[in-house]
Amino acid sequence: MSRKGPTLEDVARQAGVSRATVSRVVNGIRNVDPDIQELVRHTIEQTGYRPNRAARSLVTQRTETVALIISGAGDAYTSRVFADPFFGRVVSGVVGYLRSHAMHPVLLVAESDAAREQVVEYLSQGTADGALVVSIQAADPLPEMLTAARIPVVLFARPEHPHTVSHVDLAHAEGARLAAEHLLARGCRQIATISAPQSIPAARDRLDGFRAALASAGVVDVPVVEGNFTLDSGAAAMAELLSDHPDVDGVFAANDLMAQGACQFLRERGKRIPQDVAVIGFDDSSVAVTCRPPLTTVRQPVEKMAVAMARLLSEHIQGMHTEPVSVLFDAELVVRESA
Amino acid sequence: MSRKGPTLEDVARQAGVSRATVSRVVNGIRNVDPDIQELVRHTIEQTGYRPNRAARSLVTQRTETVALIISGAGDAYTSRVFADPFFGRVVSGVVGYLRSHAMHPVLLVAESDAAREQVVEYLSQGTADGALVVSIQAADPLPEMLTAARIPVVLFARPEHPHTVSHVDLAHAEGARLAAEHLLARGCRQIATISAPQSIPAARDRLDGFRAALASAGVVDVPVVEGNFTLDSGAAAMAELLSDHPDVDGVFAANDLMAQGACQFLRERGKRIPQDVAVIGFDDSSVAVTCRPPLTTVRQPVEKMAVAMARLLSEHIQGMHTEPVSVLFDAELVVRESA
DNA sequence: CTGGAACGGGAGAGCGCTCTCCAGACCTTG
DNA sequence: CAAGGTCTGGAGAGCGCTCTCCCGTTCCAG
């Protein structure tokens, strides 16, 4: 432990002032005589003094750290979640906001009930000022648990019980409507969709929105096959769709990866995209660009949403909101080649 | 700040013992009479006491936190790095190890000189016990800076000056050799490679290893085009290769994404993979599986390497090593359909 | 010239915990 | 039975910082 350097006390003594004064210039609080400021700064420079975070936290009750929690279902998925570019985009946005506000994210994973308990326990020790929760599970108890422990929380995605905790979300139904209208405008006559587990609110909204938009254009009979967000499930769903409805000419998938799977299957069957079958994805993730053909997709501004989430949490920590707040983002159709 | 709960003192008073005794029970240090232990535990349970992290850190000089630093070149890439599945795999491995050892990673990004200074500054405040550095830049000064600040460091990938800081790495040359031999064994006659920036040690090793393996089989004339790890650069490199050497029938790319780009270009040119041209990638990342055809690739056990990195750091923190240590992993050829 | 506001600096009390001593009780052992 | 362990619990000194008081100056209005 030879790592410890000079303390406030040391600087104060060497500069011939009190600890309080050094503290003041370090934190830029209250007026301090410019000459003394200069002297203190110089002494700090010279001694290589660095304020000790733990000591400061002990008295301020603040850590300038927030938890970024991946809360989800089961170990199996947990190992994959980090491979999901979606998560990377969230991290990117969060880090971007935090670092410019002198805060830092600590990464936590809560994939089981036991893990959730641990996370709450950990945060109850005052390790972080608040929590950002990215939940990949339908009815996640974690947000409520954190709120109960009086830890400021902001969620990515809508919680089961709205208005109970702050969150940022996308207008999923609206995004799905854009996809439906685009397919309609292209002249597609037999439109189908590859949905995702309906226990997830976002997936539900996408399907409902898609159906509603078609219905209001008079299209009522829309084949649906449910996938699970993976490439393979998309391909399998497409296979089922194609065998049940050989004349399908327009497909909307609930995410890009499934859309890519659908594209791969269609091509193997000799279908041209978009001439024979138009395909639209959701998210505008990296696969939308690398897919052949590049995917027309509903863009979810994940980074922006992540930034908003971080800002919201920061505001909560500062006590700017007494009530939960939610921010809704618009979806946007990105037209590439697949539709 | 109504968030603060009972303290050690409170528990001690209520249980009728001293602070020291409660501390002993909490930390499981020294013998404490079973009855008293029981009593204390019960009191803790009842009061909902949670040890305060800051207070503990202040005296122990430990935080049970390590920094996970992405150090790299330029803002532009920084935003993309989190989208790279490679990074996700690192995070996954690191988190996996740390959580089972009651430690947590705080995410830092050091993309510029200023940012690097900040990172060192931040860690000098005793915010973390050590640092895990994933560098995506050739000659990164950060590791040395951290070492100079007496902060334990472990690197992912070989540093410029070996033996100066602990690290984990892959036997890149060996992996490239596996690829070369596989191509040779398939009977490829005109073999080429898509390399990556030679300023990066790993990229250099892959190219050198590939060439050396071919040379020892008597193949000396190997066309090389350099890409930059992206899909597009892979496609462009393939285009160049094909126009200069129309009879190319085997290609080794320095990563999967470029291999995918090459595949896409080849297919657009009507080439069959692997019949006309065999393609091998590197990393065995997620795109290796989603690529059509699925890529034969050199597997880099990123998660395992990340775990090793975390363990190594943990050992350094505990003072188990006085000298830098390095761990080298074997590469493995994963044969799928592209070669 | 004086009263008092405004300003700048110091003293000192903690923040909640760990850990080194120290003292007493209880065992051994020659 | 005395002499020296061994074991267990308590007292108390910090860890390094912030922040509230408090006190001495300065400055200006009346």
XYZ file of C-alpha atoms (C1' of nucleotides) in Angstrom:
738
model
C 0.000 0.000 0.000
C 2.813 2.367 -0.747
C 0.341 3.829 -3.167
C -0.986 6.512 -0.916
C 0.179 9.996 -1.596
C -0.048 13.320 0.168
C -3.274 14.262 1.895
C -5.166 17.513 2.228
C -3.447 17.967 5.535
C -0.020 17.706 3.943
C -0.863 20.255 1.293
C -2.332 22.583 3.881
C 0.710 22.395 6.091
C 3.110 22.917 3.253
C 1.146 25.856 1.907
C 0.740 27.275 5.379
C -3.048 27.396 5.263
C -5.825 25.348 6.807
C -7.301 22.147 5.448
C -10.546 23.947 4.853
C -8.914 26.415 2.536
C -7.277 23.768 0.442
C -10.583 21.968 0.250
C -12.195 25.186 -0.933
C -9.827 25.737 -3.784
C -9.969 22.102 -4.801
C -13.731 22.212 -4.968
C -13.996 25.779 -6.188
C -16.416 26.560 -3.413
C -16.688 30.061 -1.927
C -14.298 32.889 -2.596
C -10.683 32.402 -1.813
C -8.050 35.077 -2.213
C -6.493 34.697 -5.669
C -2.986 34.732 -4.259
C -3.785 31.954 -1.830
C -5.552 30.071 -4.568
C -2.455 30.306 -6.672
C -0.287 29.209 -3.782
C -2.480 26.254 -2.982
C -2.724 25.178 -6.579
C 0.991 25.360 -6.880
C 1.493 23.301 -3.773
C -0.964 20.711 -5.031
C 0.853 20.549 -8.319
C 4.137 20.191 -6.570
C 3.083 17.527 -4.139
C 1.049 15.614 -6.669
C -1.889 15.668 -4.317
C -5.047 13.773 -5.367
C -8.211 13.963 -3.316
C -9.225 10.627 -1.886
C -12.534 9.513 -3.298
C -13.565 7.339 -0.398
C -12.987 10.048 2.167
C -14.974 12.495 0.122
C -17.822 10.067 -0.449
C -17.938 9.296 3.214
C -18.960 12.806 4.036
C -20.787 13.915 0.908
C -22.793 10.727 0.571
C -22.116 10.881 -3.139
C -19.970 8.669 -5.317
C -20.244 10.210 -8.768
C -20.870 6.686 -9.939
C -24.009 5.128 -11.322
C -24.818 1.489 -11.851
C -25.602 0.239 -15.330
C -27.582 -2.904 -14.776
C -28.422 -5.561 -17.276
C -31.363 -7.268 -15.806
C -32.719 -10.262 -17.553
C -33.808 -13.778 -17.727
C -31.404 -16.560 -17.190
C -27.750 -17.219 -17.421
C -27.936 -18.447 -20.965
C -28.971 -15.158 -22.351
C -26.740 -13.161 -20.078
C -23.644 -14.414 -21.786
C -25.098 -13.406 -25.107
C -26.428 -10.017 -24.144
C -23.043 -8.383 -24.359
C -22.682 -9.717 -27.863
C -25.876 -7.959 -28.811
C -24.995 -4.730 -30.583
C -28.072 -3.190 -29.028
C -26.448 -3.304 -25.647
C -23.286 -1.824 -27.029
C -25.215 1.132 -28.296
C -26.762 1.662 -24.897
C -23.370 1.570 -23.239
C -22.013 3.961 -25.775
C -24.728 6.522 -25.144
C -24.557 6.184 -21.395
C -20.795 6.494 -21.246
C -20.929 9.475 -23.546
C -23.247 11.378 -21.276
C -21.720 10.377 -17.981
C -18.131 11.119 -18.784
C -18.943 14.658 -19.764
C -20.557 15.018 -16.357
C -17.701 13.561 -14.360
C -19.577 10.401 -13.557
C -18.801 6.797 -14.285
C -20.811 3.649 -14.848
C -20.240 0.422 -13.004
C -21.531 -2.615 -14.803
C -23.804 -5.033 -13.015
C -25.638 -8.095 -14.202
C -28.799 -9.332 -12.573
C -29.891 -12.469 -14.293
C -31.496 -14.329 -11.421
C -33.406 -13.600 -8.249
C -30.289 -14.142 -6.199
C -28.341 -11.779 -8.422
C -31.034 -9.161 -8.092
C -30.809 -9.353 -4.326
C -27.082 -8.929 -4.541
C -27.403 -5.919 -6.763
C -29.788 -4.223 -4.379
C -27.533 -5.128 -1.476
C -24.533 -3.732 -3.281
C -26.237 -0.476 -4.133
C -27.579 -0.160 -0.616
C -24.010 0.178 0.530
C -23.922 3.540 -1.132
C -21.708 2.356 -3.949
C -23.543 4.274 -6.599
C -25.794 7.290 -6.658
C -28.387 5.679 -8.854
C -29.142 2.922 -11.314
C -29.760 2.622 -15.016
C -31.638 -0.549 -15.774
C -31.786 -2.230 -19.134
C -34.262 -4.995 -18.724
C -34.593 -7.849 -21.140
C -37.318 -9.560 -19.288
C -41.042 -9.066 -19.323
C -42.014 -8.503 -15.714
C -38.813 -7.526 -14.009
C -39.025 -7.017 -10.254
C -35.701 -5.217 -10.049
C -36.886 -1.656 -10.668
C -39.389 -1.893 -7.848
C -36.791 -3.428 -5.577
C -34.433 -0.554 -6.205
C -37.113 2.036 -5.723
C -38.036 0.384 -2.445
C -34.399 0.683 -1.388
C -34.626 4.413 -2.147
C -32.185 4.206 -5.018
C -32.900 6.514 -7.947
C -33.693 4.450 -11.041
C -34.297 5.029 -14.707
C -35.359 2.252 -17.016
C -34.711 1.637 -20.662
C -38.090 0.520 -21.992
C -41.484 0.713 -20.481
C -42.008 -1.052 -17.168
C -44.911 -3.358 -16.482
C -46.558 -0.829 -14.211
C -46.196 2.527 -15.919
C -45.768 5.715 -13.941
C -44.148 3.832 -11.179
C -40.579 4.403 -12.276
C -38.892 6.793 -14.704
C -38.057 5.442 -18.120
C -37.222 6.186 -21.727
C -38.952 4.341 -24.510
C -39.662 4.271 -28.211
C -42.999 4.741 -29.935
C -42.952 1.146 -31.085
C -46.458 1.074 -32.503
C -45.732 4.210 -34.459
C -42.586 2.646 -35.884
C -44.499 -0.424 -36.916
C -47.057 1.811 -38.604
C -44.288 3.374 -40.709
C -43.237 -0.087 -41.804
C -46.805 -1.069 -42.667
C -47.388 2.049 -44.696
C -44.154 1.619 -46.574
C -45.069 -1.915 -47.525
C -48.526 -0.752 -48.590
C -47.077 2.099 -50.626
C -44.805 -0.332 -52.443
C -47.886 -2.136 -53.550
C -47.477 -5.285 -51.508
C -50.658 -7.360 -51.591
C -49.900 -10.209 -49.232
C -48.247 -8.834 -46.147
C -47.021 -10.912 -43.205
C -45.014 -10.308 -40.070
C -42.481 -12.055 -37.900
C -43.225 -11.024 -34.358
C -41.403 -11.509 -31.073
C -42.463 -12.898 -27.674
C -45.636 -11.093 -26.713
C -44.694 -11.042 -23.075
C -42.370 -8.199 -23.951
C -44.275 -4.917 -24.108
C -42.172 -3.576 -26.968
C -42.820 -6.667 -29.067
C -46.504 -6.429 -28.330
C -46.623 -2.812 -29.387
C -44.821 -3.521 -32.618
C -47.261 -6.217 -33.580
C -50.312 -4.265 -32.502
C -49.166 -1.149 -34.286
C -48.418 -3.052 -37.442
C -51.797 -4.727 -37.466
C -53.644 -1.543 -36.656
C -52.003 0.348 -39.488
C -52.857 -2.360 -41.980
C -56.369 -2.650 -40.650
C -57.024 1.022 -41.136
C -56.035 0.503 -44.781
C -58.513 -2.316 -45.025
C -55.993 -5.135 -44.762
C -57.179 -7.473 -42.071
C -55.754 -10.858 -42.807
C -52.136 -10.677 -41.716
C -50.216 -13.901 -41.141
C -48.060 -13.802 -38.028
C -45.305 -16.145 -36.944
C -43.480 -15.537 -33.718
C -39.702 -15.641 -33.502
C -37.369 -14.981 -30.597
C -35.143 -12.211 -31.943
C -32.483 -14.570 -33.302
C -31.290 -15.065 -36.855
C -32.366 -18.683 -36.947
C -35.803 -17.981 -35.592
C -36.235 -15.403 -38.335
C -35.288 -17.891 -40.999
C -37.579 -20.518 -39.507
C -40.453 -18.087 -39.294
C -39.931 -17.091 -42.902
C -39.981 -20.737 -43.918
C -43.283 -21.248 -42.188
C -44.724 -18.097 -43.669
C -43.658 -19.027 -47.158
C -45.030 -22.530 -47.002
C -48.383 -21.367 -45.642
C -48.621 -18.340 -47.910
C -46.537 -18.836 -51.050
C -47.697 -15.515 -52.444
C -46.365 -13.408 -49.575
C -44.688 -10.303 -50.969
C -44.029 -8.159 -47.925
C -42.621 -9.029 -44.493
C -42.074 -6.964 -41.399
C -39.813 -8.481 -38.742
C -39.730 -7.278 -35.145
C -35.969 -6.855 -35.272
C -33.153 -6.727 -37.796
C -31.592 -10.042 -36.952
C -34.819 -11.897 -37.710
C -35.188 -9.841 -40.876
C -31.725 -10.942 -41.895
C -32.647 -14.538 -41.222
C -35.735 -14.079 -43.353
C -33.656 -12.584 -46.157
C -31.218 -15.461 -46.098
C -34.037 -17.969 -46.317
C -35.762 -16.104 -49.110
C -32.596 -15.940 -51.167
C -31.974 -19.612 -50.705
C -35.455 -20.175 -52.069
C -34.531 -18.064 -55.060
C -36.720 -15.126 -54.134
C -35.489 -11.704 -55.075
C -35.528 -8.982 -52.445
C -37.327 -6.652 -52.719
C -38.791 -7.496 -56.132
C -40.447 -10.733 -55.064
C -40.621 -10.119 -51.349
C -39.970 -6.850 -49.578
C -38.476 -7.126 -46.086
C -38.422 -4.561 -43.304
C -36.569 -4.927 -40.039
C -36.569 -3.043 -36.765
C -33.805 -1.265 -34.804
C -31.416 -0.169 -37.534
C -28.665 -2.131 -35.903
C -25.352 -2.917 -37.518
C -26.712 -6.006 -39.248
C -29.129 -3.795 -41.166
C -26.134 -2.440 -43.025
C -24.160 -5.631 -43.424
C -27.180 -7.656 -44.523
C -27.527 -8.398 -48.211
C -29.478 -6.585 -49.421
C -29.076 -3.807 -46.851
C -32.216 -3.662 -44.760
C -34.938 -1.111 -44.871
C -35.685 -0.827 -41.178
C -37.340 1.144 -38.434
C -34.658 3.105 -36.692
C -34.541 3.152 -32.933
C -32.281 5.963 -31.737
C -30.726 3.824 -29.033
C -27.743 6.045 -28.313
C -29.941 9.097 -27.928
C -32.294 7.191 -25.722
C -29.398 6.024 -23.597
C -28.198 9.602 -23.249
C -31.665 10.681 -22.199
C -31.774 7.869 -19.694
C -28.488 8.926 -18.153
C -29.529 12.549 -18.036
C -32.814 11.667 -16.436
C -31.054 9.678 -13.749
C -28.652 12.491 -13.137
C -31.579 14.826 -12.657
C -33.222 12.418 -10.272
C -30.046 12.180 -8.265
C -29.977 15.930 -8.000
C -33.519 15.782 -6.765
C -34.962 17.690 -9.682
C -37.941 15.396 -10.036
C -40.151 14.175 -7.281
C -42.341 12.140 -9.600
C -41.312 9.484 -12.119
C -40.688 10.936 -15.552
C -40.873 9.240 -18.911
C -39.475 10.231 -22.263
C -40.824 8.821 -25.499
C -38.788 8.766 -28.694
C -40.021 8.737 -32.252
C -39.179 5.931 -34.585
C -38.014 6.647 -38.088
C -38.068 4.583 -41.246
C -34.685 4.104 -42.863
C -35.138 3.057 -46.455
C -32.370 0.934 -47.933
C -32.699 -1.818 -50.472
C -34.742 -4.570 -48.926
C -38.049 -2.736 -49.237
C -30.172 12.181 1.956
C -32.741 10.320 3.946
C -31.162 7.283 2.373
C -28.761 6.528 5.138
C -29.610 3.679 7.367
C -28.265 2.311 10.625
C -24.530 2.253 11.204
C -22.217 -0.219 12.828
C -22.526 1.835 15.978
C -26.294 1.476 15.987
C -26.119 -2.259 15.582
C -23.486 -2.517 18.287
C -25.512 -0.513 20.752
C -28.681 -2.424 20.071
C -26.922 -5.757 20.396
C -25.087 -4.624 23.497
C -21.640 -5.312 22.101
C -18.825 -3.176 20.771
C -18.416 -1.866 17.229
C -15.372 -4.066 16.845
C -17.359 -7.183 17.529
C -20.005 -6.349 14.985
C -17.285 -5.610 12.469
C -15.750 -8.976 13.190
C -18.987 -10.779 12.600
C -19.663 -8.895 9.406
C -16.229 -9.628 8.026
C -15.905 -13.091 9.465
C -12.564 -12.218 10.974
C -11.273 -13.871 14.141
C -13.243 -16.051 16.443
C -16.396 -14.702 17.928
C -18.569 -16.599 20.351
C -21.298 -18.382 18.372
C -24.010 -16.977 20.608
C -22.802 -13.448 20.114
C -22.463 -14.068 16.400
C -26.034 -15.194 16.286
C -27.161 -12.191 18.275
C -25.291 -9.769 16.065
C -26.538 -11.341 12.874
C -30.033 -11.157 14.134
C -29.668 -7.520 15.056
C -28.236 -6.756 11.635
C -31.130 -8.518 9.998
C -33.574 -6.668 12.133
C -32.130 -3.218 11.649
C -31.439 -3.723 7.954
C -27.882 -2.631 8.482
C -25.647 -2.324 5.401
C -21.941 -1.605 5.740
C -20.958 1.678 4.175
C -18.595 1.127 1.306
C -16.901 4.492 1.444
C -16.110 4.217 5.112
C -14.699 0.774 4.635
C -12.626 1.800 1.639
C -11.281 4.754 3.533
C -9.555 2.512 5.994
C -8.860 -0.602 3.964
C -7.574 1.272 0.939
C -9.521 -1.161 -1.186
C -12.604 -0.605 -3.289
C -13.391 -4.053 -4.673
C -13.734 -2.283 -7.985
C -11.557 -2.466 -11.059
C -11.525 -0.206 -14.062
C -12.234 -1.668 -17.476
C -10.650 0.765 -19.870
C -11.161 0.986 -23.581
C -8.153 2.828 -24.758
C -8.014 3.703 -28.378
C -7.544 6.045 -31.177
C -9.950 8.814 -31.769
C -13.500 9.686 -31.042
C -14.798 8.272 -34.265
C -13.880 4.766 -33.397
C -14.821 5.078 -29.784
C -18.468 5.343 -30.613
C -18.193 2.211 -32.684
C -16.131 0.145 -30.322
C -19.090 -0.779 -28.181
C -20.877 -1.996 -31.269
C -18.027 -4.377 -31.916
C -19.023 -7.808 -30.667
C -15.402 -8.382 -29.767
C -15.689 -5.877 -26.990
C -18.898 -7.429 -25.787
C -17.159 -10.733 -25.412
C -14.428 -9.125 -23.357
C -16.972 -7.515 -21.088
C -18.805 -10.756 -20.733
C -15.702 -12.623 -19.623
C -14.557 -9.905 -17.277
C -17.920 -9.516 -15.617
C -18.195 -13.251 -15.262
C -14.971 -13.510 -13.347
C -15.320 -10.399 -11.238
C -18.825 -10.989 -9.987
C -17.921 -14.354 -8.623
C -15.158 -12.643 -6.703
C -17.270 -9.831 -5.296
C -15.702 -7.220 -7.508
C -17.187 -4.896 -10.064
C -15.987 -3.216 -13.212
C -16.317 0.474 -13.867
C -16.210 1.381 -17.521
C -13.806 4.020 -18.730
C -12.987 5.270 -22.182
C -9.664 6.815 -23.029
C -9.717 7.876 -26.622
C -7.458 10.909 -26.490
C -4.448 12.167 -24.599
C -6.659 14.337 -22.463
C -8.922 11.414 -21.702
C -5.960 9.282 -20.743
C -4.813 11.914 -18.297
C -8.273 11.988 -16.807
C -8.354 8.258 -16.437
C -5.052 8.215 -14.604
C -6.190 11.093 -12.450
C -9.419 9.307 -11.663
C -7.696 6.095 -10.713
C -5.125 7.962 -8.642
C -7.961 8.968 -6.387
C -8.166 5.401 -5.281
C -11.403 4.754 -7.121
C -10.391 1.315 -8.291
C -7.916 -1.278 -7.180
C -6.543 -1.878 -10.625
C -7.140 -1.542 -14.330
C -7.962 -3.824 -17.213
C -6.937 -2.212 -20.463
C -8.256 -3.166 -23.875
C -6.220 -1.178 -26.277
C -7.216 -0.684 -29.867
C -4.276 1.417 -30.743
C -0.777 0.506 -31.785
C 1.503 2.307 -29.359
C -0.685 3.129 -26.430
C 0.954 5.169 -23.670
C -1.795 4.418 -21.161
C -0.417 1.190 -19.686
C 2.874 2.861 -18.877
C 1.089 5.848 -17.414
C -0.905 3.622 -15.101
C 2.107 1.640 -14.073
C 3.903 4.877 -13.297
C 0.979 5.852 -11.099
C 1.459 2.550 -9.256
C -1.876 1.181 -10.393
C -1.951 -2.554 -11.099
C -2.625 -3.144 -14.790
C -3.318 -6.042 -17.081
C -3.561 -5.629 -20.820
C -5.549 -7.473 -23.412
C -3.077 -7.990 -26.255
C 0.620 -7.623 -26.360
C 2.033 -4.222 -25.458
C 4.640 -2.445 -27.557
C 7.338 -3.082 -24.988
C 6.877 -6.632 -23.798
C 7.669 -7.684 -20.242
C 6.869 -4.226 -19.048
C 3.260 -4.874 -18.137
C 1.174 -8.003 -17.591
C -1.025 -9.120 -20.443
C -2.997 -11.893 -22.077
C -2.667 -12.566 -25.755
C -3.352 -15.026 -28.529
C -0.843 -16.972 -30.572
C -1.813 -15.041 -33.665
C 0.888 -16.404 -35.925
C -0.048 -19.896 -34.936
C -3.695 -19.205 -35.761
C -2.724 -17.866 -39.150
C -0.697 -20.980 -39.742
C -3.770 -23.117 -39.133
C -5.618 -21.101 -41.751
C -2.782 -21.441 -44.254
C -2.543 -25.170 -43.783
C -6.268 -25.605 -44.139
C -6.257 -23.717 -47.429
C -3.306 -25.759 -48.630
C -4.985 -28.994 -47.602
C -8.084 -28.058 -49.573
C -5.859 -27.845 -52.601
C -5.953 -24.116 -53.136
C -3.360 -23.091 -55.723
C -3.580 -19.317 -55.703
C -3.794 -18.106 -52.148
C -4.146 -14.477 -51.106
C -4.765 -12.603 -47.870
C -6.565 -9.525 -46.646
C -4.457 -8.080 -43.868
C -5.020 -5.343 -41.327
C -3.005 -2.263 -40.352
C 0.537 -3.429 -39.697
C 0.990 -0.965 -36.895
C -1.064 -3.331 -34.778
C 1.085 -6.153 -33.426
C -1.697 -8.714 -33.709
C -2.294 -7.868 -37.357
C 1.401 -8.080 -38.049
C 1.636 -11.496 -36.435
C -1.296 -12.803 -38.405
C 0.226 -11.756 -41.692
C 3.710 -12.956 -40.806
C 2.430 -16.258 -39.538
C 0.334 -16.810 -42.637
C 3.214 -16.050 -44.950
C 5.644 -18.155 -43.010
C 3.368 -21.167 -43.069
C 2.875 -20.892 -46.816
C 6.568 -20.298 -47.386
C 7.489 -23.453 -45.556
C 5.189 -25.275 -47.971
C 6.985 -23.672 -50.850
C 4.377 -21.048 -51.599
C 6.113 -17.741 -51.777
C 4.060 -15.483 -53.965
C 1.148 -14.396 -51.790
C -0.858 -11.341 -52.822
C -1.699 -9.086 -49.890
C -4.180 -6.245 -49.709
C -4.604 -4.352 -46.483
C -8.022 -3.604 -45.033
C -9.043 -1.889 -41.821
C -11.190 -4.530 -40.132
C -14.471 -3.251 -41.602
C -16.930 -5.020 -43.866
C -16.465 -2.526 -46.673
C -12.702 -2.667 -46.549
C -12.952 -6.428 -46.845
C -15.136 -6.165 -49.925
C -12.865 -3.568 -51.472
C -9.781 -5.661 -50.785
C -11.447 -8.665 -52.355
C -12.270 -6.589 -55.420
C -8.673 -5.568 -55.791
C -7.428 -9.076 -55.244
C -9.820 -10.481 -57.817
C -8.983 -7.964 -60.481
C -5.229 -8.436 -60.045
C -5.414 -12.200 -59.661
C -8.548 -13.564 -61.322
C -7.521 -17.111 -60.509
C -7.408 -16.641 -56.744
C -9.023 -19.634 -55.058
C -8.237 -19.153 -51.372
C -8.405 -16.091 -49.141
C -7.494 -15.546 -45.524
C -8.828 -12.370 -43.932
C -7.432 -10.922 -40.711
C -10.887 -10.783 -39.153
C -14.382 -12.113 -39.735
C -15.967 -8.874 -40.769
C -13.541 -8.440 -43.655
C -14.060 -12.080 -44.545
C -17.766 -11.430 -44.704
C -17.183 -8.438 -46.928
C -15.040 -10.603 -49.180
C -17.772 -13.248 -49.321
C -20.385 -10.720 -50.277
C -18.228 -9.371 -53.062
C -17.392 -12.828 -54.355
C -21.022 -13.842 -54.462
C -21.936 -10.698 -56.320
C -19.305 -11.655 -58.860
C -20.939 -15.036 -59.165
C -18.183 -16.956 -57.423
C -19.202 -19.947 -55.372
C -17.810 -20.286 -51.868
C -15.914 -22.472 -51.171
C -15.944 -24.246 -54.541
C -14.492 -21.365 -56.531
C -12.894 -19.427 -53.705
C -12.385 -20.618 -50.149
C -12.535 -17.950 -47.470
C -11.223 -18.059 -43.917
C -11.793 -15.389 -41.298
C -10.338 -14.696 -37.879
C -11.926 -14.346 -34.409
C -14.969 -16.590 -34.674
C -17.189 -13.678 -33.866
C -20.942 -13.670 -34.262
C -20.756 -12.673 -37.922
C -18.913 -15.909 -38.633
C -22.153 -17.691 -37.908
C -24.557 -15.296 -39.549
C -22.458 -14.938 -42.685
C -23.581 -16.846 -45.770
C -21.988 -19.244 -46.076
C -21.015 -19.582 -42.413
C -17.350 -18.788 -42.058
C -14.524 -21.143 -41.446
C -12.458 -19.070 -39.071
C -9.655 -18.999 -36.534
C -11.228 -18.959 -33.124
C -9.949 -16.541 -30.564
C -11.207 -17.559 -27.106
C -11.970 -13.984 -26.137
C -14.133 -14.752 -23.132
C -11.545 -17.094 -21.681
C -8.842 -14.560 -22.308
C -10.900 -11.906 -20.587
C -11.382 -14.169 -17.598
C -7.654 -14.777 -17.439
C -7.042 -11.063 -17.644
C -9.355 -10.386 -14.737
C -7.844 -13.162 -12.670
C -4.363 -11.921 -13.365
C -5.298 -8.450 -12.245
C -6.908 -9.787 -9.136
C -3.694 -11.639 -8.343
C -1.660 -8.516 -8.927
C -3.886 -6.586 -6.588
C -3.329 -9.188 -3.942
C 0.368 -8.775 -4.487
C 0.905 -12.296 -5.704
C 3.201 -11.244 -8.516
C 6.063 -8.850 -8.271
C 6.966 -9.138 -11.937
C 4.724 -8.663 -14.981
C 3.113 -11.901 -16.108
C 1.810 -12.841 -19.508
C -0.537 -15.574 -20.609
C -0.659 -16.811 -24.166
C -3.702 -18.575 -25.605
C -3.865 -21.046 -28.439
C -5.897 -20.340 -31.527
C -8.144 -22.997 -32.987
C -9.529 -23.496 -36.452
C -13.297 -23.703 -36.627
C -14.337 -25.317 -39.878
C -17.711 -24.291 -41.242
C -18.727 -23.941 -44.840
C -16.662 -21.174 -46.354
C -13.461 -23.215 -46.572
C -16.580 58.280 12.415
C -19.244 54.370 13.347
C -22.294 50.279 12.809
C -22.872 46.424 10.346
C -22.887 43.780 6.209
C -19.866 41.094 3.417
C -15.952 38.586 2.872
C -12.093 35.402 3.692
C -9.847 32.089 6.588
C -9.322 28.721 10.614
C -10.862 25.336 14.076
C -12.903 21.287 14.846
C -16.494 18.035 14.732
C -17.742 14.399 12.539
C -18.745 10.761 8.209
C -18.732 4.993 9.318
C -15.585 1.833 9.430
C -11.173 -1.199 10.561
C -7.581 -2.657 13.299
C -4.123 -2.524 16.764
C -3.671 -2.792 21.340
C -4.990 -4.228 25.793
C -7.307 -6.650 29.546
C -9.579 -10.310 31.488
C -11.050 -15.243 31.466
C -9.833 -19.687 30.839
C -6.445 -23.405 29.906
C -2.259 -25.813 29.979
C 1.801 -27.571 31.799
C 5.871 -28.450 34.751
C -0.274 -24.535 42.349
C 2.175 -21.036 40.053
C 3.583 -19.360 35.435
C 2.723 -18.653 31.074
C -0.224 -19.353 27.059
C -4.473 -18.802 24.284
C -8.750 -16.946 23.301
C -12.325 -13.393 23.160
C -14.221 -8.785 23.573
C -13.662 -3.665 24.253
C -11.467 0.843 23.800
C -9.858 4.084 20.919
C -7.090 5.927 17.419
C -7.290 7.029 13.157
C -8.463 6.746 7.528
C -8.889 11.794 4.535
C -12.211 14.675 3.646
C -16.265 18.308 4.049
C -18.791 21.683 6.253
C -20.650 24.355 9.906
C -19.453 27.677 12.975
C -16.914 31.385 14.333
C -13.790 35.253 14.260
C -11.000 38.933 12.321
C -10.909 42.369 8.185
C -12.427 45.271 5.005
C -15.574 48.372 3.080
C -19.282 51.348 2.643
C -23.500 53.845 3.843
C -25.359 56.961 7.030
